[in-house]
Protein backbone atom coordinates (compact mmCIF):
# COMPACT_ATOMS: atom_id res chain seq x y z
CA UNK A 1 0.00 0.00 0.00
CA UNK A 2 1.47 3.34 -1.05
CA UNK A 3 1.08 6.64 0.73
CA UNK A 4 -0.41 9.60 -1.14
CA UNK A 5 3.01 11.17 -1.74
CA UNK A 6 4.55 7.88 -2.88
CA UNK A 7 1.70 7.42 -5.36
CA UNK A 8 2.03 11.00 -6.60
CA UNK A 9 5.76 10.55 -7.19
CA UNK A 10 5.33 7.21 -8.96
CA UNK A 11 2.68 8.78 -11.17
CA UNK A 12 4.92 11.76 -11.96
CA UNK A 13 7.94 9.60 -12.84
CA UNK A 14 5.79 7.34 -14.99
CA UNK A 15 4.29 10.33 -16.84
CA UNK A 16 7.64 11.94 -17.51
CA UNK A 17 9.36 8.78 -18.71
CA UNK A 18 6.51 7.92 -21.06
CA UNK A 19 6.30 11.46 -22.44
CA UNK A 20 10.00 12.24 -22.86
CA UNK A 21 11.88 8.96 -22.46
CA UNK A 22 13.91 10.52 -19.63
CA UNK A 23 13.30 10.30 -15.89
CA UNK A 24 12.77 13.64 -14.09
CA UNK A 25 15.53 15.16 -11.99
CA UNK A 26 15.29 15.25 -8.20
CA UNK A 27 14.69 19.01 -8.40
CA UNK A 28 11.78 18.46 -10.77
CA UNK A 29 10.34 15.78 -8.49
CA UNK A 30 10.71 18.07 -5.47
CA UNK A 31 8.89 20.92 -7.23
CA UNK A 32 6.14 18.67 -8.62
CA UNK A 33 5.31 17.30 -5.17
CA UNK A 34 5.72 20.61 -3.35
CA UNK A 35 8.50 19.31 -1.10
CA UNK A 36 10.94 21.60 0.67
CA UNK A 37 14.09 19.58 0.05
CA UNK A 38 15.47 16.77 -2.08
CA UNK A 39 15.91 14.63 1.03
CA UNK A 40 12.15 14.07 0.99
CA UNK A 41 12.41 12.87 -2.60
CA UNK A 42 15.20 10.47 -1.62
CA UNK A 43 13.00 8.94 1.08
CA UNK A 44 10.11 8.47 -1.35
CA UNK A 45 12.40 6.96 -4.00
CA UNK A 46 13.82 4.53 -1.44
CA UNK A 47 10.31 3.51 -0.38
CA UNK A 48 9.19 2.90 -3.96
CA UNK A 49 12.38 0.96 -4.67
CA UNK A 50 11.94 -1.22 -1.57
CA UNK A 51 8.32 -1.98 -2.56
CA UNK A 52 9.32 -2.98 -6.09
CA UNK A 53 7.57 -0.17 -7.99
CA UNK A 54 10.76 1.34 -9.40
CA UNK A 55 14.32 0.23 -10.01
CA UNK A 56 17.42 2.39 -9.95
CA UNK A 57 19.76 1.55 -12.80
CA UNK A 58 23.38 1.71 -11.61
CA UNK A 59 26.01 3.91 -13.25
CA UNK A 60 23.41 5.85 -15.23
CA UNK A 61 22.44 9.40 -14.38
CA UNK A 62 18.73 9.99 -13.73
CA UNK A 63 17.96 6.39 -14.70
CA UNK A 64 14.81 5.19 -12.96
CA UNK A 65 12.74 2.34 -14.31
CA UNK A 66 9.06 1.99 -13.41
CA UNK A 67 8.72 -1.75 -12.95
CA UNK A 68 5.03 -1.87 -12.04
CA UNK A 69 2.05 0.30 -11.18
CA UNK A 70 -0.68 -0.21 -8.57
CA UNK A 71 -3.68 -1.87 -10.19
CA UNK A 72 -5.98 0.87 -8.94
CA UNK A 73 -3.79 3.44 -10.62
CA UNK A 74 -3.59 1.84 -14.04
CA UNK A 75 -5.44 -1.38 -14.83
CA UNK A 76 -4.45 -1.11 -18.49
CA UNK A 77 -0.76 -1.06 -17.69
CA UNK A 78 -0.53 -3.30 -14.64
CA UNK A 79 -0.36 -6.52 -16.63
CA UNK A 80 2.20 -5.40 -19.19
CA UNK A 81 5.29 -6.23 -17.18
CA UNK A 82 8.26 -3.97 -16.68
CA UNK A 83 8.36 -0.46 -18.04
CA UNK A 84 11.43 1.19 -19.57
CA UNK A 85 13.27 4.41 -19.00
CA UNK A 86 13.49 4.75 -22.77
CA UNK A 87 11.85 2.99 -25.68
CA UNK A 88 13.18 -0.55 -25.91
CA UNK A 89 14.72 -0.48 -29.37
CA UNK A 90 15.82 -4.08 -29.66
CA UNK A 91 13.80 -4.40 -32.84
CA UNK A 92 13.44 -0.65 -33.53
CA UNK A 93 9.89 -0.81 -32.21
CA UNK A 94 8.68 0.22 -28.77
CA UNK A 95 5.92 -1.78 -27.15
CA UNK A 96 3.51 -1.16 -24.33
CA UNK A 97 3.88 2.61 -24.56
CA UNK A 98 1.46 4.67 -22.52
CA UNK A 99 0.74 8.39 -22.91
CA UNK A 100 -0.79 10.61 -20.25
CA UNK A 101 -2.22 13.91 -21.51
CA UNK A 102 -1.43 15.61 -18.19
CA UNK A 103 -0.09 14.87 -14.72
CA UNK A 104 -2.58 13.06 -12.55
CA UNK A 105 -4.86 11.77 -15.31
CA UNK A 106 -5.41 8.11 -16.10
CA UNK A 107 -3.11 6.58 -18.74
CA UNK A 108 -4.31 5.70 -22.20
CA UNK A 109 -2.81 2.57 -23.77
CA UNK A 110 -1.53 3.25 -27.27
CA UNK A 111 -0.91 0.80 -30.08
CA UNK A 112 2.78 1.34 -30.70
CA UNK A 113 3.03 -1.39 -33.31
CA UNK A 114 2.40 1.58 -35.65
CA UNK A 115 5.83 2.91 -36.51
CA UNK A 116 7.27 5.59 -38.75
CA UNK A 117 10.61 5.54 -40.55
CA UNK A 118 12.76 8.61 -40.08
CA UNK A 119 16.27 9.31 -41.43
CA UNK A 120 19.39 8.94 -39.29
CA UNK A 121 21.68 11.85 -40.18
CA UNK A 122 24.93 10.55 -38.77
CA UNK A 123 26.37 11.29 -35.32
CA UNK A 124 26.06 14.24 -32.97
CA UNK A 125 28.52 15.19 -30.24
CA UNK A 126 27.37 15.34 -26.66
CA UNK A 127 30.79 16.62 -25.71
CA UNK A 128 33.32 18.49 -27.82
CA UNK A 129 31.51 19.77 -30.93
CA UNK A 130 32.17 17.89 -34.15
CA UNK A 131 31.70 18.72 -37.81
CA UNK A 132 28.27 19.60 -39.16
CA UNK A 133 25.63 16.92 -39.67
CA UNK A 134 26.32 14.32 -42.30
CA UNK A 135 24.04 13.16 -45.06
CA UNK A 136 21.41 10.53 -44.35
CA UNK A 137 23.10 7.25 -43.42
CA UNK A 138 20.07 4.99 -42.96
CA UNK A 139 16.54 4.96 -41.57
CA UNK A 140 15.15 3.86 -38.24
CA UNK A 141 11.60 2.94 -37.24
CA UNK A 142 10.18 4.72 -34.19
CA UNK A 143 6.74 4.55 -32.54
CA UNK A 144 4.41 7.03 -34.14
CA UNK A 145 3.36 8.22 -30.69
CA UNK A 146 6.89 9.47 -30.01
CA UNK A 147 6.70 12.06 -32.78
CA UNK A 148 5.14 15.49 -32.66
CA UNK A 149 4.10 17.70 -35.57
CA UNK A 150 6.42 18.40 -38.48
CA UNK A 151 9.49 16.61 -39.83
CA UNK A 152 11.79 14.52 -37.67
CA UNK A 153 15.21 12.94 -37.89
CA UNK A 154 17.53 10.92 -35.67
CA UNK A 155 21.18 11.20 -34.63
CA UNK A 156 23.53 8.81 -32.88
CA UNK A 157 25.01 10.34 -29.72
CA UNK A 158 28.74 10.35 -29.09
CA UNK A 159 30.11 11.73 -25.83
CA UNK A 160 29.06 12.15 -22.22
CA UNK A 161 28.30 15.84 -21.75
CA UNK A 162 24.54 15.24 -21.43
CA UNK A 163 24.56 12.30 -19.01
CA UNK A 164 22.74 14.18 -16.24
CA UNK A 165 19.91 14.78 -18.70
CA UNK A 166 19.71 11.01 -19.18
CA UNK A 167 21.40 11.04 -22.60
CA UNK A 168 24.26 8.56 -22.84
CA UNK A 169 26.97 7.73 -25.34
CA UNK A 170 25.46 5.38 -27.93
CA UNK A 171 21.86 6.58 -27.54
CA UNK A 172 19.83 7.60 -30.58
CA UNK A 173 18.05 10.93 -30.15
CA UNK A 174 14.86 11.80 -32.03
CA UNK A 175 14.57 15.43 -33.06
CA UNK A 176 11.86 17.64 -34.47
CA UNK A 177 13.19 19.87 -37.23
CA UNK A 178 12.95 23.52 -36.20
CA UNK A 179 14.98 26.71 -36.27
CA UNK A 180 13.81 28.20 -32.97
CA UNK A 181 13.71 26.91 -29.40
CA UNK A 182 12.70 27.97 -25.92
CA UNK A 183 15.13 28.46 -23.07
CA UNK A 184 15.70 25.07 -21.47
CA UNK A 185 15.11 23.01 -24.61
CA UNK A 186 17.70 20.40 -25.58
CA UNK A 187 18.63 21.16 -29.17
CA UNK A 188 20.98 20.38 -32.00
CA UNK A 189 22.95 23.60 -32.40
CA UNK A 190 25.08 24.43 -35.44
CA UNK A 191 27.98 26.69 -34.44
CA UNK A 192 29.65 28.93 -37.02
CA UNK A 193 28.14 26.80 -39.81
CA UNK A 194 30.57 23.93 -39.27
CA UNK A 195 30.22 22.43 -35.78
CA UNK A 196 27.16 20.60 -34.48
CA UNK A 197 26.50 19.71 -30.86
CA UNK A 198 23.66 18.50 -28.63
CA UNK A 199 23.17 20.86 -25.69
CA UNK A 200 20.57 22.61 -23.57
CA UNK A 201 19.90 26.09 -24.92
CA UNK A 202 19.67 29.11 -22.61
CA UNK A 203 18.97 32.64 -23.79
CA UNK A 204 21.01 35.21 -21.87
CA UNK A 205 20.07 38.66 -23.07
CA UNK A 206 21.41 38.97 -26.60
CA UNK A 207 23.63 35.91 -26.19
CA UNK A 208 22.98 32.19 -26.44
CA UNK A 209 24.43 29.72 -23.95
CA UNK A 210 24.89 26.07 -24.87
CA UNK A 211 24.82 24.22 -21.56
CA UNK A 212 26.11 20.72 -20.88
CA UNK A 213 24.50 18.35 -18.38
CA UNK A 214 27.81 17.22 -16.97
CA UNK A 215 29.90 19.36 -14.58
CA UNK A 216 33.05 18.31 -16.42
CA UNK A 217 32.05 20.52 -19.35
CA UNK A 218 31.83 24.30 -19.38
CA UNK A 219 28.87 26.26 -20.70
CA UNK A 220 29.74 27.94 -24.01
CA UNK A 221 28.30 31.35 -24.82
CA UNK A 222 27.92 32.76 -28.33
CA UNK A 223 26.42 35.71 -30.11
CA UNK A 224 23.02 34.94 -31.71
CA UNK A 225 24.48 35.13 -35.23
CA UNK A 226 26.88 32.26 -34.50
CA UNK A 227 24.30 29.63 -33.46
CA UNK A 228 21.55 28.06 -35.56
CA UNK A 229 19.03 25.67 -34.05
CA UNK A 230 18.53 22.63 -36.28
CA UNK A 231 16.24 20.51 -34.15
CA UNK A 232 14.62 20.03 -30.73
CA UNK A 233 14.82 16.80 -28.73
CA UNK A 234 11.50 14.93 -28.56
CA UNK A 235 12.55 11.37 -27.79
CA UNK A 236 15.36 8.93 -27.20
CA UNK A 237 16.07 5.30 -28.06
CA UNK A 238 18.50 3.12 -26.17
CA UNK A 239 19.67 -0.39 -26.97
CA UNK A 240 20.68 -2.72 -24.15
mmCIF file of C-alpha atoms in Angstrom, residues 37-211:
data_model
loop_
_atom_site.group_PDB
_atom_site.id
_atom_site.type_symbol
_atom_site.label_atom_id
_atom_site.label_comp_id
_atom_site.label_asym_id
_atom_site.label_seq_id
_atom_site.Cartn_x
_atom_site.Cartn_y
_atom_site.Cartn_z
ATOM 1 C CA UNK A 37 14.085 19.580 0.048
ATOM 2 C CA UNK A 38 15.466 16.775 -2.080
ATOM 3 C CA UNK A 39 15.913 14.626 1.033
ATOM 4 C CA UNK A 40 12.151 14.069 0.992
ATOM 5 C CA UNK A 41 12.414 12.871 -2.605
ATOM 6 C CA UNK A 42 15.204 10.474 -1.624
ATOM 7 C CA UNK A 43 13.002 8.937 1.084
ATOM 8 C CA UNK A 44 10.108 8.475 -1.348
ATOM 9 C CA UNK A 45 12.395 6.959 -4.004
ATOM 10 C CA UNK A 46 13.821 4.530 -1.441
ATOM 11 C CA UNK A 47 10.308 3.512 -0.377
ATOM 12 C CA UNK A 48 9.186 2.899 -3.964
ATOM 13 C CA UNK A 49 12.376 0.958 -4.668
ATOM 14 C CA UNK A 50 11.936 -1.224 -1.574
ATOM 15 C CA UNK A 51 8.320 -1.980 -2.560
ATOM 16 C CA UNK A 52 9.321 -2.980 -6.087
ATOM 17 C CA UNK A 53 7.575 -0.171 -7.990
ATOM 18 C CA UNK A 54 10.759 1.343 -9.402
ATOM 19 C CA UNK A 55 14.317 0.231 -10.010
ATOM 20 C CA UNK A 56 17.419 2.394 -9.948
ATOM 21 C CA UNK A 57 19.755 1.548 -12.801
ATOM 22 C CA UNK A 58 23.384 1.706 -11.608
ATOM 23 C CA UNK A 59 26.010 3.907 -13.254
ATOM 24 C CA UNK A 60 23.407 5.846 -15.225
ATOM 25 C CA UNK A 61 22.442 9.401 -14.376
ATOM 26 C CA UNK A 62 18.730 9.989 -13.731
ATOM 27 C CA UNK A 63 17.964 6.389 -14.703
ATOM 28 C CA UNK A 64 14.806 5.191 -12.961
ATOM 29 C CA UNK A 65 12.738 2.339 -14.314
ATOM 30 C CA UNK A 66 9.060 1.992 -13.407
ATOM 31 C CA UNK A 67 8.716 -1.749 -12.948
ATOM 32 C CA UNK A 68 5.031 -1.873 -12.043
ATOM 33 C CA UNK A 69 2.047 0.302 -11.183
ATOM 34 C CA UNK A 70 -0.676 -0.212 -8.575
ATOM 35 C CA UNK A 71 -3.677 -1.867 -10.193
ATOM 36 C CA UNK A 72 -5.975 0.874 -8.943
ATOM 37 C CA UNK A 73 -3.787 3.441 -10.616
ATOM 38 C CA UNK A 74 -3.591 1.836 -14.036
ATOM 39 C CA UNK A 75 -5.438 -1.384 -14.831
ATOM 40 C CA UNK A 76 -4.447 -1.114 -18.490
ATOM 41 C CA UNK A 77 -0.759 -1.061 -17.689
ATOM 42 C CA UNK A 78 -0.531 -3.296 -14.643
ATOM 43 C CA UNK A 79 -0.362 -6.520 -16.632
ATOM 44 C CA UNK A 80 2.197 -5.401 -19.187
ATOM 45 C CA UNK A 81 5.289 -6.229 -17.176
ATOM 46 C CA UNK A 82 8.256 -3.973 -16.675
ATOM 47 C CA UNK A 83 8.365 -0.460 -18.036
ATOM 48 C CA UNK A 84 11.433 1.190 -19.574
ATOM 49 C CA UNK A 85 13.265 4.407 -19.002
ATOM 50 C CA UNK A 86 13.492 4.748 -22.770
ATOM 51 C CA UNK A 87 11.851 2.992 -25.677
ATOM 52 C CA UNK A 88 13.179 -0.554 -25.909
ATOM 53 C CA UNK A 89 14.716 -0.481 -29.370
ATOM 54 C CA UNK A 90 15.823 -4.078 -29.656
ATOM 55 C CA UNK A 91 13.795 -4.400 -32.843
ATOM 56 C CA UNK A 92 13.435 -0.651 -33.532
ATOM 57 C CA UNK A 93 9.886 -0.813 -32.208
ATOM 58 C CA UNK A 94 8.677 0.223 -28.772
ATOM 59 C CA UNK A 95 5.919 -1.784 -27.147
ATOM 60 C CA UNK A 96 3.514 -1.156 -24.332
ATOM 61 C CA UNK A 97 3.880 2.610 -24.564
ATOM 62 C CA UNK A 98 1.455 4.673 -22.520
ATOM 63 C CA UNK A 99 0.741 8.388 -22.909
ATOM 64 C CA UNK A 100 -0.794 10.613 -20.251
ATOM 65 C CA UNK A 101 -2.216 13.909 -21.505
ATOM 66 C CA UNK A 102 -1.429 15.613 -18.195
ATOM 67 C CA UNK A 103 -0.091 14.868 -14.724
ATOM 68 C CA UNK A 104 -2.581 13.064 -12.546
ATOM 69 C CA UNK A 105 -4.859 11.769 -15.307
ATOM 70 C CA UNK A 106 -5.410 8.112 -16.096
ATOM 71 C CA UNK A 107 -3.111 6.579 -18.738
ATOM 72 C CA UNK A 108 -4.311 5.697 -22.195
ATOM 73 C CA UNK A 109 -2.805 2.574 -23.774
ATOM 74 C CA UNK A 110 -1.533 3.246 -27.271
ATOM 75 C CA UNK A 111 -0.908 0.803 -30.079
ATOM 76 C CA UNK A 112 2.783 1.338 -30.695
ATOM 77 C CA UNK A 113 3.033 -1.387 -33.310
ATOM 78 C CA UNK A 114 2.397 1.580 -35.653
ATOM 79 C CA UNK A 115 5.831 2.914 -36.508
ATOM 80 C CA UNK A 116 7.266 5.591 -38.754
ATOM 81 C CA UNK A 117 10.610 5.544 -40.547
ATOM 82 C CA UNK A 118 12.764 8.611 -40.082
ATOM 83 C CA UNK A 119 16.272 9.309 -41.427
ATOM 84 C CA UNK A 120 19.388 8.942 -39.294
ATOM 85 C CA UNK A 121 21.680 11.850 -40.176
ATOM 86 C CA UNK A 122 24.934 10.547 -38.765
ATOM 87 C CA UNK A 123 26.367 11.287 -35.322
ATOM 88 C CA UNK A 124 26.063 14.243 -32.967
ATOM 89 C CA UNK A 125 28.524 15.194 -30.245
ATOM 90 C CA UNK A 126 27.372 15.338 -26.656
ATOM 91 C CA UNK A 127 30.794 16.621 -25.708
ATOM 92 C CA UNK A 128 33.319 18.491 -27.819
ATOM 93 C CA UNK A 129 31.510 19.774 -30.933
ATOM 94 C CA UNK A 130 32.170 17.893 -34.147
ATOM 95 C CA UNK A 131 31.704 18.718 -37.814
ATOM 96 C CA UNK A 132 28.268 19.595 -39.156
ATOM 97 C CA UNK A 133 25.633 16.925 -39.666
ATOM 98 C CA UNK A 134 26.322 14.317 -42.303
ATOM 99 C CA UNK A 135 24.044 13.156 -45.061
ATOM 100 C CA UNK A 136 21.407 10.528 -44.345
ATOM 101 C CA UNK A 137 23.102 7.248 -43.424
ATOM 102 C CA UNK A 138 20.075 4.988 -42.961
ATOM 103 C CA UNK A 139 16.544 4.962 -41.573
ATOM 104 C CA UNK A 140 15.148 3.863 -38.245
ATOM 105 C CA UNK A 141 11.601 2.939 -37.239
ATOM 106 C CA UNK A 142 10.178 4.716 -34.195
ATOM 107 C CA UNK A 143 6.744 4.551 -32.541
ATOM 108 C CA UNK A 144 4.406 7.034 -34.143
ATOM 109 C CA UNK A 145 3.361 8.220 -30.689
ATOM 110 C CA UNK A 146 6.891 9.467 -30.015
ATOM 111 C CA UNK A 147 6.701 12.057 -32.781
ATOM 112 C CA UNK A 148 5.141 15.490 -32.655
ATOM 113 C CA UNK A 149 4.098 17.698 -35.573
ATOM 114 C CA UNK A 150 6.415 18.401 -38.480
ATOM 115 C CA UNK A 151 9.491 16.606 -39.830
ATOM 116 C CA UNK A 152 11.788 14.517 -37.665
ATOM 117 C CA UNK A 153 15.214 12.942 -37.892
ATOM 118 C CA UNK A 154 17.529 10.924 -35.670
ATOM 119 C CA UNK A 155 21.175 11.197 -34.625
ATOM 120 C CA UNK A 156 23.531 8.808 -32.879
ATOM 121 C CA UNK A 157 25.008 10.342 -29.720
ATOM 122 C CA UNK A 158 28.742 10.349 -29.092
ATOM 123 C CA UNK A 159 30.107 11.727 -25.833
ATOM 124 C CA UNK A 160 29.063 12.146 -22.218
ATOM 125 C CA UNK A 161 28.303 15.842 -21.752
ATOM 126 C CA UNK A 162 24.537 15.243 -21.428
ATOM 127 C CA UNK A 163 24.557 12.300 -19.013
ATOM 128 C CA UNK A 164 22.743 14.182 -16.236
ATOM 129 C CA UNK A 165 19.906 14.782 -18.696
ATOM 130 C CA UNK A 166 19.708 11.006 -19.176
ATOM 131 C CA UNK A 167 21.395 11.044 -22.602
ATOM 132 C CA UNK A 168 24.260 8.565 -22.837
ATOM 133 C CA UNK A 169 26.966 7.728 -25.342
ATOM 134 C CA UNK A 170 25.461 5.379 -27.934
ATOM 135 C CA UNK A 171 21.857 6.580 -27.541
ATOM 136 C CA UNK A 172 19.831 7.599 -30.578
ATOM 137 C CA UNK A 173 18.046 10.927 -30.149
ATOM 138 C CA UNK A 174 14.863 11.797 -32.031
ATOM 139 C CA UNK A 175 14.572 15.435 -33.063
ATOM 140 C CA UNK A 176 11.864 17.641 -34.474
ATOM 141 C CA UNK A 177 13.193 19.872 -37.234
ATOM 142 C CA UNK A 178 12.948 23.515 -36.198
ATOM 143 C CA UNK A 179 14.980 26.714 -36.275
ATOM 144 C CA UNK A 180 13.813 28.196 -32.967
ATOM 145 C CA UNK A 181 13.708 26.907 -29.405
ATOM 146 C CA UNK A 182 12.696 27.969 -25.923
ATOM 147 C CA UNK A 183 15.130 28.456 -23.066
ATOM 148 C CA UNK A 184 15.698 25.068 -21.468
ATOM 149 C CA UNK A 185 15.111 23.006 -24.615
ATOM 150 C CA UNK A 186 17.703 20.405 -25.577
ATOM 151 C CA UNK A 187 18.629 21.157 -29.171
ATOM 152 C CA UNK A 188 20.975 20.380 -31.999
ATOM 153 C CA UNK A 189 22.950 23.604 -32.401
ATOM 154 C CA UNK A 190 25.078 24.427 -35.440
ATOM 155 C CA UNK A 191 27.975 26.687 -34.438
ATOM 156 C CA UNK A 192 29.655 28.925 -37.019
ATOM 157 C CA UNK A 193 28.136 26.805 -39.811
ATOM 158 C CA UNK A 194 30.569 23.929 -39.270
ATOM 159 C CA UNK A 195 30.215 22.432 -35.779
ATOM 160 C CA UNK A 196 27.158 20.598 -34.478
ATOM 161 C CA UNK A 197 26.498 19.709 -30.858
ATOM 162 C CA UNK A 198 23.661 18.499 -28.633
ATOM 163 C CA UNK A 199 23.170 20.856 -25.686
ATOM 164 C CA UNK A 200 20.571 22.613 -23.567
ATOM 165 C CA UNK A 201 19.904 26.086 -24.917
ATOM 166 C CA UNK A 202 19.671 29.106 -22.613
ATOM 167 C CA UNK A 203 18.973 32.640 -23.787
ATOM 168 C CA UNK A 204 21.007 35.209 -21.872
ATOM 169 C CA UNK A 205 20.067 38.663 -23.075
ATOM 170 C CA UNK A 206 21.408 38.968 -26.599
ATOM 171 C CA UNK A 207 23.633 35.908 -26.188
ATOM 172 C CA UNK A 208 22.978 32.191 -26.444
ATOM 173 C CA UNK A 209 24.432 29.721 -23.950
ATOM 174 C CA UNK A 210 24.886 26.065 -24.874
ATOM 175 C CA UNK A 211 24.820 24.222 -21.564
#
